[in-house]
Amino acid sequence: MNAFRGFVLKEFYHILRDRRTLVILFGMPVIQLVLFGFAIRNEVNDVRVLLVDPSGDYVTQAIKSEVLASPYFEGVGHQTREIGIERTFQKGRAKEAIIFEPDFAHRLAHEGVARVQVLTDASDPNTANTILAYTTSILQDYRRRLASGPPGGVRIVPEVRMRYNPELKSVFLFVPGLIALILMLVCALMTSITITREKETGTMEVLLVSPLKPAQIIVGKVIPYLVISLAIVSVILTLARAVFQVPMRGSLTLLMLECLLFIACALSLGILISTRSRTQQTAMMVSLSGLLLPTVILSGFIFPVSSMPVPLQMVSHIVPAKWFLIIVRGLMIKGVSFADIWQETLVLAGMTLFFLAVSVRNFNDRLA
Amino acid sequence: MAIIEVNRLTRAFGDFIAVKEVTFSVERGEIFGFLGANGAGKTTCIRMLIGLLAPTSGEARVAGFDVYTQPEQIKRNIGYMSQRFSLYEDLTVRENIRFYGGIYGLSNRAIKEKTAELLEELGLTGVRDERIRSLPLGWRQKLAFSVAILHDPEIVFLDEPTGGVDPIIRRQFWDLIYEASAQGVTVFVTTHYMDEAEYCDRVSIMVDGRIEAIGPPGELKRKFGVDTMNEVFLRLARGGAETAAETAAQGGGG
Amino acid sequence: MDAVVVRDIAKSFGAVRAVVGVSFSVREGELFGFIGPDGAGKTTLFRMLVTLLLPDAGEAFVDGLHVVNDYRRLRPRLGYMPGRFSLYPDLSVEENLKFFASVFGTTVEENYDLVKGIYAPLEPFKDRAAGKLSGGMKQKLALSCALIHRPRVLFLDEPTTGVDAVSRQEFWEMLGRLKASGITIVVSTPYMDEARLCDRVALMQGGRLLSVDTPDRIEATYDRPLFAARGSDRYRLLKALRAYPHAFSVYAFGDSIHYTDARETADPDELRQYLRARGFEDAEVEPIRAGIEDVFMALMQAQEEAHDGHH
C-alpha cells in the first residue's frame, strides 16, 4: 500500500507543479460561466420597431404603449398607412413592423377577432424568431388580461417579462453542459495525456518493471483527477447559484453521485485513449475530436438534440454527455427525483462499465 | 584569411554567463574540432556563430559577416547538421534533397543536377524514392551531411554528427568530411568521441564557458605530456565539468 | 548459478528482425557489456530480459526466473535504467529517489548505503527539479533510482550515450564500485572503448552476437597482420593505403591509421617502402595489437560479406 500511496502523491506533485494547467482547469469553467451568463445571450435588446396603426383607438394605443414600454423594443416610426415598409427594412432602419388592421377596437369588440400583422427582418433568423416571440407574448398577454378583466387601465406586470427572460434561461441550460464539458476535459483529456507522457519520457517502462500492478497504476493516475473534478464541479455549482441564481431543485447528493458516475465514465475513456496512443499529441487529438467535440455539439449542450437530423440523433445516443445532460437538467431545473432519471443513469452506468472493461483489458503490463 | 573570427565573445543568460570572453579563429578549409563537456557552453557558442542567438558582448564574424547585424547572410553561407534533426523521415530521399535545395534558393535545374550527382556519389540512386525512415542510420547520416553542403557553403557546422552510429559508418562519415575539406569547405565539428578529435586539424576544448586549450591534437598531447586526446580532455574538463554543468543547467544554456 | 541465461531468443517487429536467435549467459556478480551501434538490437534484447517484451522464440532466465512465466516474481529483483534517463523532470532530485523507493515498497534510508557513493554528489541539489540537471547528473540520479530497491541484477541500457567523456569515465568508476558490492550488471553501449571496462563483452550487430568473451580474448582473435601508420597528410595517406594491392581494410584510428593486410603474414618494411615511393617521406608503420574496435569492424565486415554471399 505504501507503493500505491507514493504513486498517488507523485501524481499530485505533477498536477500542483504544473501551475499553468491548474489555472486553466479552474479558470476555464469560471470564464465560460461568465461568458454564457453575461455575454452570450439569446435575447436581443432595443429592437427597432415600426408601428403602423390606421385606427389609433384605445386598444391599439394600449398595445403600442406596452410594446414601447418593453426594454426590448424601440419605436423608430409611427404611421397610419401601410406604405414604405419595404424601404424601411431594406435600409435597416427597422427590424420589425407591427401593422394593426383598420378599426381594430371595433372589430375586436364586435367580431371578437382583430388582426395584427407582424413583419420581421428574417435575414437573421435567430433574431427574427426571438423578436416574434416577444411580440406574440405581449399580444397574448394583453388578450389574456382583456378576457379576465375590464378593458382599460392596462399596466405592465413585471412578472410577465421575467417569465420570458431568456438571459436567465440560457445560463440555466448552459451550466449542466458546462459541467459535462469540464469533466470530460479534466478526466478524459488530462488522464490520457498524463499516462502517455510517462510513455514518452520512458518512466512507464520503469513503472511496469516495478512491483506496481497495472490496476494500481491506473487507479493511482485517476484518483487525483477525480478529486480535482469534484472540486471543479463544486466551484461551478457555487458560482452558478451565487451569481446567476441557477436553481438546485432536486437532490444535491443525487447530483453529486451522478457527477461521480459521469467522472468514472470520462476517466475510463481517458485510460482507453492512453492505451491506444503512443504520444501526448495523439492522445490530445483523439480526446479533443473524439470526446470534447461530441460533448459540445451532439449532447444537446448548445444545439437541441430534437432539432438534429435523425442520423445525428442516433449518434448522439452514444455520447455519454447527452445522458448526463438530461439527468443534470432534470435534477437542477425541473427538480425531478431518481425515479424519473433511472433509465438515463442506467445507460450511463452501462457505458462506464463497458469503457472501463475495454480499457483495463487494453492496458498492457508490457510494452506494445 | 580566417573564416571564423571570434573576439571576446560573451553570452549571459540572466546572472549566468554561458560563454565567457571566448577568442579564437578558424582558417579556411580547416577541420576544426569544438570539444567540451556537457554544459560547458558549446551549444551556446555555436548558436551565436550560426546567427540563432545574439551575443551579449564581444565580436564574431563568420564567412565575413557580422553575427550582430548580418545573421541572414551568415545563414545563407553556412551548412548545418545536428544529430537531432537533419532529414524529414516521412519524405523520400529525393524530396528531402529538393526541399533543402529549395530553402537555399537553388534553381530547379541546379537541384536536379545536384541530386543526380549526390545520389551517384553516395550510391543511393537505387533508393532515391524510398522514405528516409526506411534507410539504415548510416546512410541517413551521410545523406544529411551531403544535404547540408548542397548549396556549396563556405563552412559547415556539424553538431555531434556521428552519435550512435557503427564504427565503420563513423569512419565513412569522416571520409566525407575529409573530402569536403579537401574541396575547400571549412568544417566545424563537435563530438563526444575523443578518437575523432584526433582527426581534426585543430581542436579547442571548452571548460566552464572558456576555451582552455586550442591547437593541433599533436601539440596539445605534447603540451600535456599524454598519449591521447581523451587524456587531454579529461585533464582539462574533469575539474570544471560538474560545476560548469551545474551552473549551465541553472541558466538554461549549454 | 548464472545470473542471466539466454537461449536462442528472437524478436521481430513486422519485417524488421530486431534480435535473431541470441544465446549467452552472464555469471553472478559479473559486469557484462553489450557493445554495438544504434539499431544492433541491444534495446530490444534488454526489454525482453526485463520482462517488458515477449520474445517470439527462445527462452531466458534472469536470477533463475523465467522472463515470461515468472515475470511477476522477477520484476522486484530487477533494476532497469532505460536508454533515456527515465526521471520525472518536474519532481525534485529527492522526490524522484523517494518515489522510486516507494514504488518498490522500500525507503531511501533502508538502502542508502548502496547508492550513497552515486547519490552523494547530488545531495546539495536535492531540491532542484530533475529536468534542470545536467546530463551527467541526470545519469547519476537515474542510476540511484534504479538501484534504490537493491536489485539482484541491474540492466543499464546505453547509460553513457550523449554524455561527455568526463561523466562517462565517472560513470564507469561507479559501476566498478557497484560490482564490488556483488550486484550483477548488464550494460549496453555504442562506445567501443568502454568494452575494456567490462569483465566480458558481447559484440552485437544486426540483431546477432558477433562474439562473446573477455575483452582480452576477443582482441586475441584478430588473426590478420595489423599495422598502425602515421603521416602528415592523413587523408592522402588513407587513400594511398587503400590503394595498396594487399590491403584488407584501412580505417582511421585516433591519431593513426589502422591497416590490415589480406595475407597471412606481412612485413611493415614493405608497406613503408610503398608509402615512401608514393611520396610519404615521414610515414611510419609499426605492427600493433588489435583492439576491440578492430575486431568489431572485422567481424562486421565478415558478417556483411557473408550476407552478400547469400543474396
mmCIF file of C-alpha atoms in Angstrom, chain A residues 49-57 60-61 64 68 75-89 93-94 96-102 117 119:
data_model
loop_
_atom_site.group_PDB
_atom_site.id
_atom_site.type_symbol
_atom_site.label_atom_id
_atom_site.label_comp_id
_atom_site.label_asym_id
_atom_site.label_seq_id
_atom_site.Cartn_x
_atom_site.Cartn_y
_atom_site.Cartn_z
ATOM 1 C CA VAL A 49 -39.860 48.636 -34.498
ATOM 2 C CA LEU A 50 -42.126 50.432 -36.949
ATOM 3 C CA LEU A 51 -45.723 50.806 -35.864
ATOM 4 C CA VAL A 52 -48.488 51.088 -38.449
ATOM 5 C CA ASP A 53 -51.806 51.960 -36.891
ATOM 6 C CA PRO A 54 -54.596 53.173 -39.161
ATOM 7 C CA SER A 55 -57.243 53.199 -36.439
ATOM 8 C CA GLY A 56 -55.482 54.753 -33.462
ATOM 9 C CA ASP A 57 -58.119 53.595 -30.996
ATOM 10 C CA THR A 60 -54.080 49.801 -30.299
ATOM 11 C CA GLN A 61 -52.839 52.641 -28.119
ATOM 12 C CA LYS A 64 -48.438 50.117 -28.625
ATOM 13 C CA LEU A 68 -42.743 50.585 -26.445
ATOM 14 C CA GLY A 75 -40.005 52.740 -31.754
ATOM 15 C CA VAL A 76 -38.486 54.146 -34.883
ATOM 16 C CA GLY A 77 -41.627 55.431 -36.516
ATOM 17 C CA HIS A 78 -45.330 55.626 -36.330
ATOM 18 C CA GLN A 79 -47.534 55.880 -39.359
ATOM 19 C CA THR A 80 -51.175 55.414 -40.213
ATOM 20 C CA ARG A 81 -50.738 53.980 -43.665
ATOM 21 C CA GLU A 82 -49.082 50.817 -44.857
ATOM 22 C CA ILE A 83 -46.544 52.347 -47.185
ATOM 23 C CA GLY A 84 -42.735 52.379 -47.466
ATOM 24 C CA ILE A 85 -42.293 49.444 -45.093
ATOM 25 C CA GLU A 86 -40.162 47.572 -47.592
ATOM 26 C CA ARG A 87 -37.811 50.560 -47.880
ATOM 27 C CA THR A 88 -37.528 50.885 -44.125
ATOM 28 C CA PHE A 89 -36.494 47.245 -43.865
ATOM 29 C CA ARG A 93 -33.961 51.273 -40.099
ATOM 30 C CA ALA A 94 -36.367 48.748 -38.611
ATOM 31 C CA GLU A 96 -39.855 44.693 -37.196
ATOM 32 C CA ALA A 97 -43.114 46.220 -38.237
ATOM 33 C CA ILE A 98 -46.349 45.784 -36.313
ATOM 34 C CA ILE A 99 -49.333 46.516 -38.520
ATOM 35 C CA PHE A 100 -52.791 46.768 -36.976
ATOM 36 C CA GLU A 101 -55.809 46.348 -39.202
ATOM 37 C CA PRO A 102 -58.201 49.332 -39.507
ATOM 38 C CA GLN A 117 -49.624 41.656 -38.892
ATOM 39 C CA LEU A 119 -43.324 41.616 -40.127
#
